[in-house]
XYZ file of C-alpha atoms in Angstrom:
650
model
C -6.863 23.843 -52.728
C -7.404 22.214 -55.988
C -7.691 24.338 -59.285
C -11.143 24.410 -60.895
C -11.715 21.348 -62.906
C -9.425 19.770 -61.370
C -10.541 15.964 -60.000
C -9.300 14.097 -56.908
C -9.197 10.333 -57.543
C -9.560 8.564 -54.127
C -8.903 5.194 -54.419
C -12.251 3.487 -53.580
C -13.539 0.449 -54.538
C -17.187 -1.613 -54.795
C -16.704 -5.395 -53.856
C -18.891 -7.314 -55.838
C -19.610 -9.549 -53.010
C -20.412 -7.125 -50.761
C -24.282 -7.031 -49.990
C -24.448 -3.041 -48.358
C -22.714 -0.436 -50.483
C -19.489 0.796 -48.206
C -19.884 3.844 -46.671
C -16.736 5.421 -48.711
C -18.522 4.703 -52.111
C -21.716 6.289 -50.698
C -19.936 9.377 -50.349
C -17.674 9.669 -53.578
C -19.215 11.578 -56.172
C -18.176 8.300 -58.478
C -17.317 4.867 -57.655
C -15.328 1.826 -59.725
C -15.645 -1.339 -59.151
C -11.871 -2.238 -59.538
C -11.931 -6.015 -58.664
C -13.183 -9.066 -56.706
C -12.607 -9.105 -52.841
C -9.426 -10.782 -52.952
C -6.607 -7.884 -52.769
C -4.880 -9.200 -55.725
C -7.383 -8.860 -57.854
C -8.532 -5.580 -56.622
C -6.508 -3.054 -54.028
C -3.339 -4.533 -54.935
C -4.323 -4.487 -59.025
C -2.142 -1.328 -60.518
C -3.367 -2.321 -64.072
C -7.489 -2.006 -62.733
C -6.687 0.966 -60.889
C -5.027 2.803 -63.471
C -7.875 2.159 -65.330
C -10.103 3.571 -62.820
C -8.073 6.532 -62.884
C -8.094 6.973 -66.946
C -11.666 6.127 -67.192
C -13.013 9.158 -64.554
C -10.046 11.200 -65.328
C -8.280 11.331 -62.255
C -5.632 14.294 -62.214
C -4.366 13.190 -58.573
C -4.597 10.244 -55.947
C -4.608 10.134 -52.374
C -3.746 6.480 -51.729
C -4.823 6.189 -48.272
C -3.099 4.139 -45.529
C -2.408 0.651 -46.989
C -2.224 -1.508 -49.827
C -0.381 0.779 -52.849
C -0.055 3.678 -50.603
C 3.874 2.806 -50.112
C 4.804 1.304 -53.255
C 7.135 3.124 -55.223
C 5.638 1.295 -58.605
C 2.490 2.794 -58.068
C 4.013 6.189 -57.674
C 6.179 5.696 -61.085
C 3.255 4.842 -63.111
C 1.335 7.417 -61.674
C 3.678 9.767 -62.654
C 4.412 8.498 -66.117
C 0.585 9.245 -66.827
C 0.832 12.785 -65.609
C -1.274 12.190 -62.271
C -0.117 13.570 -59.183
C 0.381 10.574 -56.065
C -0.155 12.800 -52.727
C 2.714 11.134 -51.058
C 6.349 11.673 -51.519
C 8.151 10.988 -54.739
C 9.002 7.402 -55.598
C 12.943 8.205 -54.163
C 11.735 9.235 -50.983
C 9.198 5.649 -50.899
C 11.731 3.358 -52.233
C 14.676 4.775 -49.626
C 12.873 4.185 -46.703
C 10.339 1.571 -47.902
C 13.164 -0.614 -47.608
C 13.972 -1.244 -43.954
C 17.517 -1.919 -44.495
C 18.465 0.923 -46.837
C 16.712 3.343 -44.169
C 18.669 2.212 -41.731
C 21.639 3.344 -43.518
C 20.523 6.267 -44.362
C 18.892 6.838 -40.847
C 22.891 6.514 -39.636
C 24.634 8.952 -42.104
C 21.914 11.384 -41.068
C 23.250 10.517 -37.531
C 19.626 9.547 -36.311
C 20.038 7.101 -33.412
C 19.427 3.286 -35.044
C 19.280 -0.009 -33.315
C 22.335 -2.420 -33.490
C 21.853 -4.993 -35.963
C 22.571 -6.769 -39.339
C 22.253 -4.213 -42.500
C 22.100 -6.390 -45.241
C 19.091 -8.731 -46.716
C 19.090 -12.510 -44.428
C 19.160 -15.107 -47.210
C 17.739 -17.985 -45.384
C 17.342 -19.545 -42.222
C 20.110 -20.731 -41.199
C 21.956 -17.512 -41.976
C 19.444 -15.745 -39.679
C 20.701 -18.134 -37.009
C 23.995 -17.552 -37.189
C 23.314 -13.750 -37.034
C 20.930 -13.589 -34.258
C 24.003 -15.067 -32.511
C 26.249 -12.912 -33.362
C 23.959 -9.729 -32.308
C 22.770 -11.960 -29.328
C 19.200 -12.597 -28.441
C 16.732 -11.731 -28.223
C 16.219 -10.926 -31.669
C 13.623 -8.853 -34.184
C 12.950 -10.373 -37.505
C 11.209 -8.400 -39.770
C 10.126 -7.852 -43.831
C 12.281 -5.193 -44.868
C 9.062 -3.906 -47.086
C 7.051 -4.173 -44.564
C 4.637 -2.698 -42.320
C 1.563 -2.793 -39.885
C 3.341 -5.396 -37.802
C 3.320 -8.291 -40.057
C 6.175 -10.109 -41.355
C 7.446 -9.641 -37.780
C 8.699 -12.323 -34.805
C 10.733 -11.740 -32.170
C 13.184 -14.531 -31.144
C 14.889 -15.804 -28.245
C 16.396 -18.882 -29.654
C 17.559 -21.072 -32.244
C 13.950 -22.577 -32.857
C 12.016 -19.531 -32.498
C 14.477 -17.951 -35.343
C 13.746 -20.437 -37.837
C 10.505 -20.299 -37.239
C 10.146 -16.905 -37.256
C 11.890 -16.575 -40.616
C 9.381 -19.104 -41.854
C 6.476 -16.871 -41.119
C 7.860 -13.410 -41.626
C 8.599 -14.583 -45.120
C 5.958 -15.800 -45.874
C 3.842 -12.781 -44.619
C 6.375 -10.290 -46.235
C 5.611 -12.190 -49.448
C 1.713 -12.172 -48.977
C 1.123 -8.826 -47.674
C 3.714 -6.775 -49.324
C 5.251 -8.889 -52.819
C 8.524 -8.871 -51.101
C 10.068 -11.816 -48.999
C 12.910 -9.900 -47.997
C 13.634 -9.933 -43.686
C 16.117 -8.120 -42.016
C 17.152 -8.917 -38.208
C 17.924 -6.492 -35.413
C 18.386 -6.649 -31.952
C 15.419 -6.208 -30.018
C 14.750 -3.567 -27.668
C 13.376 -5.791 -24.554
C 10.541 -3.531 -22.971
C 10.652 -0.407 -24.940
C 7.876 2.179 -25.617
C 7.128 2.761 -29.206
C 6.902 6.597 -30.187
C 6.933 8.043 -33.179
C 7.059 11.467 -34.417
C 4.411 12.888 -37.311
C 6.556 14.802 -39.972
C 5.365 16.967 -42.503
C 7.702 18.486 -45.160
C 6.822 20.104 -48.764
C 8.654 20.420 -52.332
C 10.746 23.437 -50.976
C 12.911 22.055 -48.250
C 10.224 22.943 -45.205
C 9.875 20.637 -43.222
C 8.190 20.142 -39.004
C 7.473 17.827 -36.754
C 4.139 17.989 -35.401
C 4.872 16.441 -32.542
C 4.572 12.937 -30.698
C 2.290 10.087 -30.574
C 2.578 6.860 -27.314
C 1.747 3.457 -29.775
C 3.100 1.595 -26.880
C -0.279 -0.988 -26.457
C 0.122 -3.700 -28.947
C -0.509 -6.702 -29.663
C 1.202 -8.696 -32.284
C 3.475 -6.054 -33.216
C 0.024 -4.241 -34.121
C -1.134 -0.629 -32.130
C -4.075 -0.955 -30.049
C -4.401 2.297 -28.298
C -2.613 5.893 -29.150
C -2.287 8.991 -27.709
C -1.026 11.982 -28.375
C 1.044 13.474 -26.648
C 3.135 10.715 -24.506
C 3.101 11.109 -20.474
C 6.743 10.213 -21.050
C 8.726 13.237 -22.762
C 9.759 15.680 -21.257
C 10.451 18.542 -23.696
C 14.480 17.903 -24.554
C 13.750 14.261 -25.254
C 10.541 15.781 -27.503
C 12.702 17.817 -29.324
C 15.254 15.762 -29.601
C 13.468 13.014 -31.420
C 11.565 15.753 -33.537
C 14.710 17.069 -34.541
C 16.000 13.803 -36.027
C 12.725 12.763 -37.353
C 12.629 15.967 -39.618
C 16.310 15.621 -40.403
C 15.682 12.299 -41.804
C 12.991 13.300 -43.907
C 15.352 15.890 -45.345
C 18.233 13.559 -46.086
C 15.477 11.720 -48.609
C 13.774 15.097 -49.366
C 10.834 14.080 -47.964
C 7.719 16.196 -49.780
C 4.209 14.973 -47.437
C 3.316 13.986 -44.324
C 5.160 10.994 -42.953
C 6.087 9.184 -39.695
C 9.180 8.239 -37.837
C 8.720 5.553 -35.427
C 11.096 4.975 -32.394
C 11.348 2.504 -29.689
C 12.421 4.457 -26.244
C 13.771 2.781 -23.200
C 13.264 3.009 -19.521
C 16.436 5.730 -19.121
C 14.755 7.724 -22.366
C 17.679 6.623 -25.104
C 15.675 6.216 -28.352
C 16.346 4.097 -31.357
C 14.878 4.523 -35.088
C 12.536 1.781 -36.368
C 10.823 2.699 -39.703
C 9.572 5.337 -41.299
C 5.984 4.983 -42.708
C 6.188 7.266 -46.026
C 2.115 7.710 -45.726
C -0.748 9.083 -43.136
C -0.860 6.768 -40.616
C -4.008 5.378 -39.206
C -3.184 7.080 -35.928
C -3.456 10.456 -37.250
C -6.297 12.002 -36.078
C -5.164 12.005 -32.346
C -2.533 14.522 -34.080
C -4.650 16.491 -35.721
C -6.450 17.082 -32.071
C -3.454 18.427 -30.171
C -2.256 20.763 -33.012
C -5.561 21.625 -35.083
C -3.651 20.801 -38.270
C -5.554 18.925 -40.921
C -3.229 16.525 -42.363
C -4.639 14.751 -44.954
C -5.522 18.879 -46.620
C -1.819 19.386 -45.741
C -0.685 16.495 -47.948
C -2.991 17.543 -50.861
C -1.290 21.198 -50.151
C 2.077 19.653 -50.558
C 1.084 17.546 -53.365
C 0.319 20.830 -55.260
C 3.141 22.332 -54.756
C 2.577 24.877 -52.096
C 4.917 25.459 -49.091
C 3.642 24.967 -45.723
C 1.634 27.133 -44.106
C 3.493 27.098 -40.565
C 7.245 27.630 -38.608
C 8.136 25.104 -35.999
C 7.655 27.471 -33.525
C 3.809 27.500 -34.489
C 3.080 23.997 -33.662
C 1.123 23.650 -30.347
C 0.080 21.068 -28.175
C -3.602 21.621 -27.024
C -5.171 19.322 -24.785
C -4.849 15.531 -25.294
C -6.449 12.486 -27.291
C -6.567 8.987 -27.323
C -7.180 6.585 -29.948
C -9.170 2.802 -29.728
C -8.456 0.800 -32.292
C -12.508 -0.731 -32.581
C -11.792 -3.849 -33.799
C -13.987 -7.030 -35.456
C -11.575 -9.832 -32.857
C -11.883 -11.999 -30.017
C -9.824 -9.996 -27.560
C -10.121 -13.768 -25.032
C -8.229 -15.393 -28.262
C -4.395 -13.966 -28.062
C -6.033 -10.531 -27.118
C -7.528 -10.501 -30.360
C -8.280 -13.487 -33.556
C -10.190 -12.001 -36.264
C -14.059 -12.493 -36.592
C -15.824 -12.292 -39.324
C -20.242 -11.249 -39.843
C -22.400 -8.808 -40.812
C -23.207 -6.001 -38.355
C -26.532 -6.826 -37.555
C -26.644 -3.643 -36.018
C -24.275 -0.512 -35.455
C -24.271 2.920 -33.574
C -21.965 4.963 -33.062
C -21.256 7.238 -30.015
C -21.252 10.601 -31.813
C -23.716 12.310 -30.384
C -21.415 12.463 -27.211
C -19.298 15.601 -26.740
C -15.196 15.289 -27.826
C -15.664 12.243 -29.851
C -14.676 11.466 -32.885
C -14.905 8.305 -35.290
C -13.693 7.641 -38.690
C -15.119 4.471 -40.169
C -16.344 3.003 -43.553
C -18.867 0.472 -42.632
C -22.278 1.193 -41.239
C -25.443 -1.183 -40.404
C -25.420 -4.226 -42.598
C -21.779 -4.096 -43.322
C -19.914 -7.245 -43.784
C -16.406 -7.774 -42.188
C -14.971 -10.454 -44.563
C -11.838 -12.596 -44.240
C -9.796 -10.413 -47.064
C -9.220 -7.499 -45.122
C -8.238 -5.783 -41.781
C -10.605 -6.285 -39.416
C -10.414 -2.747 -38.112
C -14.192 -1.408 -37.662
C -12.885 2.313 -36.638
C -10.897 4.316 -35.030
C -12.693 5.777 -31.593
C -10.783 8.935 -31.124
C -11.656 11.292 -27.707
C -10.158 14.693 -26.804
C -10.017 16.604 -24.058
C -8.140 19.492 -22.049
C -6.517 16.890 -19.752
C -5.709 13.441 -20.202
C -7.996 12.142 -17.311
C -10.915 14.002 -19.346
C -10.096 12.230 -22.594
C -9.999 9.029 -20.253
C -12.859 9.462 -19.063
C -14.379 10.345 -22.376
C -13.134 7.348 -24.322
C -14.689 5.247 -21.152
C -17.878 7.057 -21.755
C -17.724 6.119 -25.699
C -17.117 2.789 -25.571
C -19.536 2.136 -23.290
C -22.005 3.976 -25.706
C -21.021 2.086 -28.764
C -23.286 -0.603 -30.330
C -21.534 -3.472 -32.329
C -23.732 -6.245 -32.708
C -23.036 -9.486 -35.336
C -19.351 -9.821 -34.927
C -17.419 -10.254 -32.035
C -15.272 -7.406 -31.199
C -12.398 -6.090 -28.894
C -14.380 -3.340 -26.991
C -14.122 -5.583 -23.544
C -10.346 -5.037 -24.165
C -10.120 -1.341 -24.907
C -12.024 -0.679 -22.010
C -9.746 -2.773 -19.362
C -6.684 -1.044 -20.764
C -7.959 2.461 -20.471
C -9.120 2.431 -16.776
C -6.125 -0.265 -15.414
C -3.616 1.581 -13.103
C -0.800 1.167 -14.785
C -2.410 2.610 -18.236
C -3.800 5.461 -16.338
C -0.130 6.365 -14.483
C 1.946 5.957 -17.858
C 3.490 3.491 -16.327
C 3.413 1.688 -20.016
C 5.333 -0.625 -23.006
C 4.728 -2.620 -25.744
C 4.430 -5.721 -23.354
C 2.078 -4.308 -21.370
C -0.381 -7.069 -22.490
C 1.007 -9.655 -21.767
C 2.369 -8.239 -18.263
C -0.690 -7.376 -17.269
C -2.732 -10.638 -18.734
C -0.322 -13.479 -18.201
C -3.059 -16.125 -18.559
C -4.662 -13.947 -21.383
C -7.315 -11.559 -20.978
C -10.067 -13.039 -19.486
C -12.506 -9.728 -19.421
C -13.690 -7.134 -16.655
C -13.172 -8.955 -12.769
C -16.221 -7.782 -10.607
C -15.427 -6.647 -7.592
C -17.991 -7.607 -4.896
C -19.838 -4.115 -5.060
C -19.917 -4.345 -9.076
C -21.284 -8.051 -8.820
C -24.276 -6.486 -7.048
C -24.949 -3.672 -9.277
C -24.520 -6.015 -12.161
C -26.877 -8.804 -10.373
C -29.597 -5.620 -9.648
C -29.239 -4.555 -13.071
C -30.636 -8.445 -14.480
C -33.129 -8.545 -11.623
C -34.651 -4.797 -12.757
C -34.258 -6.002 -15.956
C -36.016 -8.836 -15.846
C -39.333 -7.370 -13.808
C -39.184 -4.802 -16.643
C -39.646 -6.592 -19.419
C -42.071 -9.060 -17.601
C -44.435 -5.916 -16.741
C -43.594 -4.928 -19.980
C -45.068 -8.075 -21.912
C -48.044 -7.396 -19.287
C -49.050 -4.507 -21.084
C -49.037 -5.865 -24.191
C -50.156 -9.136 -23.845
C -53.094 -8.311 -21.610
C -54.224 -9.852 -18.107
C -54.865 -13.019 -17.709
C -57.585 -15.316 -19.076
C -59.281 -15.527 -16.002
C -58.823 -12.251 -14.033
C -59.275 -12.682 -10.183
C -58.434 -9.625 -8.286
C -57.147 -7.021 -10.554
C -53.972 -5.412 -8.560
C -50.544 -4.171 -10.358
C -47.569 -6.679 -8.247
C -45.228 -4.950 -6.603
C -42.942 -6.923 -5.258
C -40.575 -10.124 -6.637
C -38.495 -13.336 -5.339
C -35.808 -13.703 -7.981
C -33.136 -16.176 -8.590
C -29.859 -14.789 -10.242
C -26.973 -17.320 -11.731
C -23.933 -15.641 -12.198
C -20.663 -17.279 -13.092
C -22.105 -20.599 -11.673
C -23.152 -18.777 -8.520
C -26.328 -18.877 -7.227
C -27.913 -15.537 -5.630
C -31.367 -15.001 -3.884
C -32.980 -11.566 -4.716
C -36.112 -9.831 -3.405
C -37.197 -7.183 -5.561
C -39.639 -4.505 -5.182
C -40.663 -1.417 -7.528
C -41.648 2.662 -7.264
C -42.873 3.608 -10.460
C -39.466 3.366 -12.611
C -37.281 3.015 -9.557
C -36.416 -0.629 -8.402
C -34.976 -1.458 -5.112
C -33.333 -4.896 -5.053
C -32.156 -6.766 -1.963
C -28.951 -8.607 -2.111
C -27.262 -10.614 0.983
C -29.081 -7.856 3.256
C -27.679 -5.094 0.739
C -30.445 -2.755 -0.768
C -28.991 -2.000 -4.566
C -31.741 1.066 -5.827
C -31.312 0.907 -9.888
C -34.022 3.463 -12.006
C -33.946 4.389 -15.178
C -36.200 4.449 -18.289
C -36.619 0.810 -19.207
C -36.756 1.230 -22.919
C -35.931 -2.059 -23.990
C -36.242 -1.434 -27.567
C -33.099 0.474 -27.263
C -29.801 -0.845 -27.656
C -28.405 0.924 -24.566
C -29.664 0.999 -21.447
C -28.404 3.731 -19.282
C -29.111 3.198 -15.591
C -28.366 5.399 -12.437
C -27.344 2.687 -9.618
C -27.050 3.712 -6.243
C -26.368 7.175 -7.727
C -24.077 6.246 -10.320
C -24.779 7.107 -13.876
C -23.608 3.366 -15.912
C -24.747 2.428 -19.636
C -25.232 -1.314 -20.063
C -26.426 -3.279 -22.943
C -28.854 -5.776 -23.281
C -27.266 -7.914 -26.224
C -29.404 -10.800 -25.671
C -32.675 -12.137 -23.413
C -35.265 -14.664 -23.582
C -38.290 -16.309 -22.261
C -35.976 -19.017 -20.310
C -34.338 -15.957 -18.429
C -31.065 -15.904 -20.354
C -29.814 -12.554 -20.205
C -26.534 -10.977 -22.102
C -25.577 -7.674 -20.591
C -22.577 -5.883 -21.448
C -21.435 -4.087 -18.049
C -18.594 -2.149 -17.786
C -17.257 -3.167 -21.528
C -17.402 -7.067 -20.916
C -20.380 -9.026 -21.507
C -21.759 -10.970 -18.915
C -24.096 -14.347 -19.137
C -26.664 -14.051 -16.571
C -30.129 -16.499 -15.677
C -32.903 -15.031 -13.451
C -35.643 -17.073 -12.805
C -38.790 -17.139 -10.416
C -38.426 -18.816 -6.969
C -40.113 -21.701 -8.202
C -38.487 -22.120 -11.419
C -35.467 -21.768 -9.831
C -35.978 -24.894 -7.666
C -37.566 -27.165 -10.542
C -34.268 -26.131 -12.923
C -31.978 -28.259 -10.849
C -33.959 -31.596 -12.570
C -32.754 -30.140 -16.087
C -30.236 -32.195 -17.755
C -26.551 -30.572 -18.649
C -24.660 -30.296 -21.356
C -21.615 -32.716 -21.797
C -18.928 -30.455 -23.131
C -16.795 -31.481 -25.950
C -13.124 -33.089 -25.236
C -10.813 -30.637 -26.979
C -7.800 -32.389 -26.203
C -8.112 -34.897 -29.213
C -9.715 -32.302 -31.817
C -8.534 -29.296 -33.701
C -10.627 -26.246 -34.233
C -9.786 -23.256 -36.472
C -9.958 -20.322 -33.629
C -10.740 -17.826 -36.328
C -12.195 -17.368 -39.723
C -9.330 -17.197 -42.523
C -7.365 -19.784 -45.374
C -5.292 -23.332 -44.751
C -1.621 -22.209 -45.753
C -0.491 -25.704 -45.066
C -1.159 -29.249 -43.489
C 1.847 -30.440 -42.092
C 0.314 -33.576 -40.818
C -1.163 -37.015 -42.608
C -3.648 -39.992 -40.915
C -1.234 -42.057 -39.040
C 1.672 -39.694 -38.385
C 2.735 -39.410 -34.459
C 2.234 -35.759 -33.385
C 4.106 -34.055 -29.958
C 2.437 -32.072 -28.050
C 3.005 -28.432 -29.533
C 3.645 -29.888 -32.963
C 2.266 -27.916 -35.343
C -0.341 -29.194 -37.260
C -1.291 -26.826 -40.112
C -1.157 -23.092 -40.705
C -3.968 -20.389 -40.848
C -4.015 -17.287 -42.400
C -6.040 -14.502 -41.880
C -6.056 -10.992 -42.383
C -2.854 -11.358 -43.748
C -1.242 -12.502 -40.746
C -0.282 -16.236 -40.199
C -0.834 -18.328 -37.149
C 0.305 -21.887 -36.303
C -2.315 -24.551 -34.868
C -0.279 -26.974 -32.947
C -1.424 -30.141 -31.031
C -2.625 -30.111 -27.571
C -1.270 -33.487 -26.406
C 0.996 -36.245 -27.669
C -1.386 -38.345 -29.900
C -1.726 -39.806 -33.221
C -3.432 -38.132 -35.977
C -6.844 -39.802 -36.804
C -8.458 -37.900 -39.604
C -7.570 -34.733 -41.559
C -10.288 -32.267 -42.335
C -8.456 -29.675 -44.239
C -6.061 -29.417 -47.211
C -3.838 -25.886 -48.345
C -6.016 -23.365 -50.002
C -9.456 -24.054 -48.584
C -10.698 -21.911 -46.715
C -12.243 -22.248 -42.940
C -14.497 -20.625 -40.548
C -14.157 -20.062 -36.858
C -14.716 -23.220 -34.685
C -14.384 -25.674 -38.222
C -12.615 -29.070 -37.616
C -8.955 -29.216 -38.712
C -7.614 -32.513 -37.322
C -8.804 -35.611 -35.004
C -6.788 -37.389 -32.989
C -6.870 -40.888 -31.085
């Protein structure tokens, strides 16, 4: 591909801070340390990276999915030094970089667009007055922007100016540019977008679709590729106008056109992401194309290798977003740690994951907290389903909380599994918020057997090891156990008896038979219950009969105890929990944008209080009753960790 001598600078960095070298500057032949964590200092520093570039001699840079690899500066000074960017030229990433000139554009090249304002929303109350002209509910959004930040959607006067508040201020943060734009918004759509790829000699295909319809926060949870929704016209269709958009900019790389698509299959244009998208892989499944070697292809200066007609779609894929969040916190606040300890499910058959952490990584505050992208493929979709079910439950994450328990529940819920999908599926399906896996009454009991089994195991276990006791009376191996099992503040009697590696336990007169091979140094424990092949994880036990198992994707707080411990517990003393109604707690790890609040001052309920940020997106802590404001723990510009005090009230 590249000519010999020739070097290919990807952009990869060493944080000082960071304790484990990354995985990504492991594998690069050399590394520079371009900056501090912070991204201002470092990802987003053109003068540091340039340097990089000089100092190892760089003759072309593949700017991967964030950060620079949209920003039409870069590309200029990239060029001005003679180094080729492997992206489109800066034309093509200033046109449709900018939200509202795209849109324009997107219309003279008569791709369908979405009724709104074109021009730039100068402050707040201009954005009301145009949300009602185009009539809510409304979309605001950074016109530079990307990712799903800078974005609210508003259904009234309150909500707008709010909105343009925090888009702003995001759109300045996370791309340099404050700019919004405001369109109506597409109640209930699905969000599909087409994968272009075009070169320098007016070729250009689209490689078919990609379903980013589960979000949350404007942000893609799970992909797949391709959509139970199209039929082939409507495929075509948007294909067609995806590739004659990128040729109205003379697009030269690959690139993505996103649409939203309603219920009767009319579709709208959104953006157009001039880079590889983090979704790509599920793309590169169904056609066999390798995109990123495509773009370096392009980037030379050959034409592409393929006609339309040569694009296929071969089996299917799906895509879990695996990341560091608290999917019971708004389906997902950030969390930040090191990873104690990390496997991932490779060794299974049609998986795929592309990461850059490993064991002893630390997930800090500065970035994404995206841990990788868990990608499955199979012939069918109910095989890829059923893979992806099988991987997740396989994959060990331990010293950060993370949204596995979430990824799970979505892939094997009815409605996911029909295609009976949007982009509010969430919150349709979780009203309350996602609360984790429901046990049915037959999983309760596998789940209660499982602890029980457990349990024995580990005490025969420390048997062996620890040696009889100090005064042996008849020697005789016990084969047989009266348990107690808390669950979920239930109480459950068990009698439990074992055959070699084989344990049947007895449950409200049902017999639950669980075997396996008890290794309980191993992160995963994979059981056959009642004939049914399940991998749990033990993520936690000890001597008091606490036991953390992860069943099913959601972990589950379990006690077992002996007969007679069981009836001396009940003298134990409990826990008063904490009144939450008159104290604020940060929910998540990240930096005080503002305190809107002083000792003294007379707060409503659902004032807000003060503003977090964190992983570039910002989130507003409000008050949880009508009270007044007792202490302040917090001023702009500190930063906080998850569960620090923010405010007391009286």
């Amino acid at each position: 591909m590249l000519e010999a001598g020739e070097k290919l600078f990807a952009i990869v960095i060493l944080l000082v801070r960071v304790c484990f070298p990354q995985v990504h500057v492991k594998m690069a032949d050399e590394a520079v340390c371009v900056g501090p964590a912070p991204t201002s200092q470092s990802y987003l520093n053109m003068d540091a990276i340039m340097e990089a570039i000089r100092q190892t001699g760089a003759q072309a840079v593949h700017p991967g999915y964030g950060f620079l690899s949209e920003n039409k500066e870069f590309a200029r000074r990239l060029a001005t030094e003679g180094v080729t960017f492997i992206g489109p030229d800066t034309d093509a990433i200033q046109a449709m970089g900018d939200k509202i000139e795209s849109k324009l554009i997107a219309k003279a090249a008569k791709v369908n667009t979405i009724p709104g304002f074109d021009g730039v929303v100068k402050d707040a109350e201009e954005a009301v007055k145009i949300a009602q002209q185009i009539g809510y509910p409304v979309m605001i959004k950074a016109s530079a922007g990307g990712g799903g930040k800078g974005m609210r959607i508003a259904w009234n006067e309150e909500e707008t100016r709010e909105g343009f508040r925090f888009s702003s201020q995001e759109a300045a943060s996370s791309f340099g540019d404050d700019r919004l734009l405001i369109e109506k918004y597409i109640d209930n759509p699905r969000h599909i977008e087409i994968q272009v790829l075009a070169d320098k000699h007016g070729n250009a295909l689209w490689l078919n679709e990609r379903e980013c319809s589960i979000q949350r926060r404007n942000q893609k949870v799970v992909e797949e590729a391709p959509s139970t929704f199209l039929d082939p016209v409507t495929r075509r269709a948007m294909g067609e106008q995806a590739v004659s958009l990128a040729k109205a900019v003379q697009y030269s790389s690959a690139g993505t056109v996103e649409f939203l698509v309603d219920s009767k299959k009319n579709f709208y244009f959104l953006e157009m992401n001039t880079r590889l998208q983090v979704e790509h892989p599920i793309t590169e499944c169904i056609t066999g194309l390798d995109l990123v070697q495509q773009m370096i292809r392009v980037a030379k200066g050959y034409k592409l290798q393929h006609k339309q007609e040569d694009i296929p779609i071969n089996g299917w894929a799906v895509e879990s977003r695996v990341y560091a969040e608290d999917p019971y916190k708004s389906f997902g606040l950030p969390s930040i740690g090191r990873l104690s300890q990390y496997e991932e499910p490779v060794n299974l058959a049609g998986v795929r994951v592309d990461s850059g952490i490993q064991e002893g990584s630390d997930i800090s505050i500065y970035y994404d907290p995206m841990i990788s992208k868990l990608v499955t493929y199979g012939s069918t979709r109910d095989e890829a389903l059923r893979k992806m079910e099988d991987a997740l439950d396989n994959y060990v994450i331990r010293g950060v909380t993370h949204n596995i328990p979430l990824l799970r529940e979505i892939i094997v819920h009815p409605r996911f599994i029909s295609g009976d999908i949007s982009t509010n599926f969430l919150p349709e399906v979780y009203p309350e918020g996602f609360k984790g896996h429901l046990l049915s009454t037959g999983e309760q009991r596998e789940l209660l057997a499982a602890a029980a089994a457990l349990y024995v195991a580990a005490q025969l276990r420390s048997q062996k090891f620890l040696g009889p006791q100090r005064v042996a009376s008849v020697p005789q191996e016990r084969s047989s156990w009266e348990l107690c099992v808390e669950l979920d503040k239930g109480v459950h009697m068990l009698g439990v008896s074992r055959s070699g590696s084989s344990y049947t336990v007895e449950i409200d007169g049902e017999k639950v038979v669980v075997s396996g091979e008890w290794n309980l140094a191993s992160a995963l424990l994979p059981l056959t219950i009642n004939g049914s092949h399940r991998v749990l994880q033990c993520l936690s036990r000890n001597s008091a009969g606490e036991i953390a198992l992860q069943y099913l994707g959601t972990s589950f707080k379990v006690r077992v105890l002996s007969k007679l411990a069981a009836s001396l517990s009940k003298h134990m003393p409990e826990k008063i929990p904490e009144d939450t109604s008159s104290i604020l707690r940060s929910p998540m790890p990240g930096t005080v944008v503002a305190v809107s609040v002083k000792p003294g001052d007379t707060v409503a309920e659902g004032q807000e209080i003060c503003v977090i940020e964190a992983m570039k997106m910002q989130n507003s802590m409000t008050a949880a009753k009508t009270a007044k404001v007792k202490s302040v723990h917090c001023k702009a510009g500190e930063t906080v960790g998850e569960g620090d005090l923010l405010v007391e009230l009286e």
